[in-house]
Amino acid sequence: MDSNEIIRAYEEIKAEEVLRRLEQAKGRAEFMWLLCNTIPHVKYAFNLN
């Protein structure tokens, strides 16, 4: 594996973890918090700090 493959694998794992957590949090207040803190442009769109 070269460094690009390692980075790609890490990003895939991270994305899967984010999706898993969002799935678990559906229907709870935590869902909105996770969404806003996971995806920066959503955070800025809602102007949350």
GROMACS .gro file of C-alpha atoms in nm:
model
   49
    1MET     CA    1   0.000   0.000   0.000
    2ASP     CA    2   0.126   0.344  -0.081
    3SER     CA    3   0.038   0.653   0.123
    4ASN     CA    4  -0.254   0.746  -0.105
    5GLU     CA    5  -0.413   0.403  -0.056
    6ILE     CA    6  -0.371   0.434   0.321
    7ILE     CA    7  -0.532   0.780   0.322
    8ARG     CA    8  -0.819   0.658   0.102
    9ALA     CA    9  -0.881   0.359   0.331
   10TYR     CA   10  -0.879   0.585   0.638
   11GLU     CA   11  -1.128   0.826   0.480
   12GLU     CA   12  -1.361   0.538   0.388
   13ILE     CA   13  -1.350   0.402   0.743
   14LYS     CA   14  -1.413   0.750   0.883
   15ALA     CA   15  -1.708   0.805   0.647
   16GLU     CA   16  -1.858   0.467   0.745
   17GLU     CA   17  -1.824   0.555   1.115
   18VAL     CA   18  -1.992   0.893   1.061
   19LEU     CA   19  -2.280   0.729   0.873
   20ARG     CA   20  -2.316   0.461   1.142
   21ARG     CA   21  -2.334   0.724   1.416
   22LEU     CA   22  -2.585   0.932   1.219
   23GLU     CA   23  -2.798   0.621   1.168
   24GLN     CA   24  -2.791   0.544   1.543
   25ALA     CA   25  -2.879   0.903   1.631
   26LYS     CA   26  -3.179   0.938   1.397
   27GLY     CA   27  -3.482   1.088   1.564
   28ARG     CA   28  -3.280   1.235   1.850
   29ALA     CA   29  -3.146   1.583   1.913
   30GLU     CA   30  -2.798   1.436   1.883
   31PHE     CA   31  -2.864   1.379   1.510
   32MET     CA   32  -2.865   1.752   1.439
   33TRP     CA   33  -2.560   1.807   1.658
   34LEU     CA   34  -2.366   1.528   1.486
   35LEU     CA   35  -2.470   1.650   1.143
   36CYS     CA   36  -2.361   2.006   1.216
   37ASN     CA   37  -2.033   1.903   1.375
   38THR     CA   38  -1.947   1.639   1.117
   39ILE     CA   39  -2.007   1.844   0.804
   40PRO     CA   40  -1.853   2.193   0.840
   41HIS     CA   41  -2.058   2.362   0.568
   42VAL     CA   42  -2.381   2.254   0.743
   43LYS     CA   43  -2.250   2.406   1.065
   44TYR     CA   44  -2.185   2.736   0.888
   45ALA     CA   45  -2.515   2.723   0.697
   46PHE     CA   46  -2.698   2.716   1.031
   47ASN     CA   47  -2.447   2.962   1.178
   48LEU     CA   48  -2.384   2.744   1.484
   49ASN     CA   49  -2.074   2.765   1.700
   0.00000   0.00000   0.00000
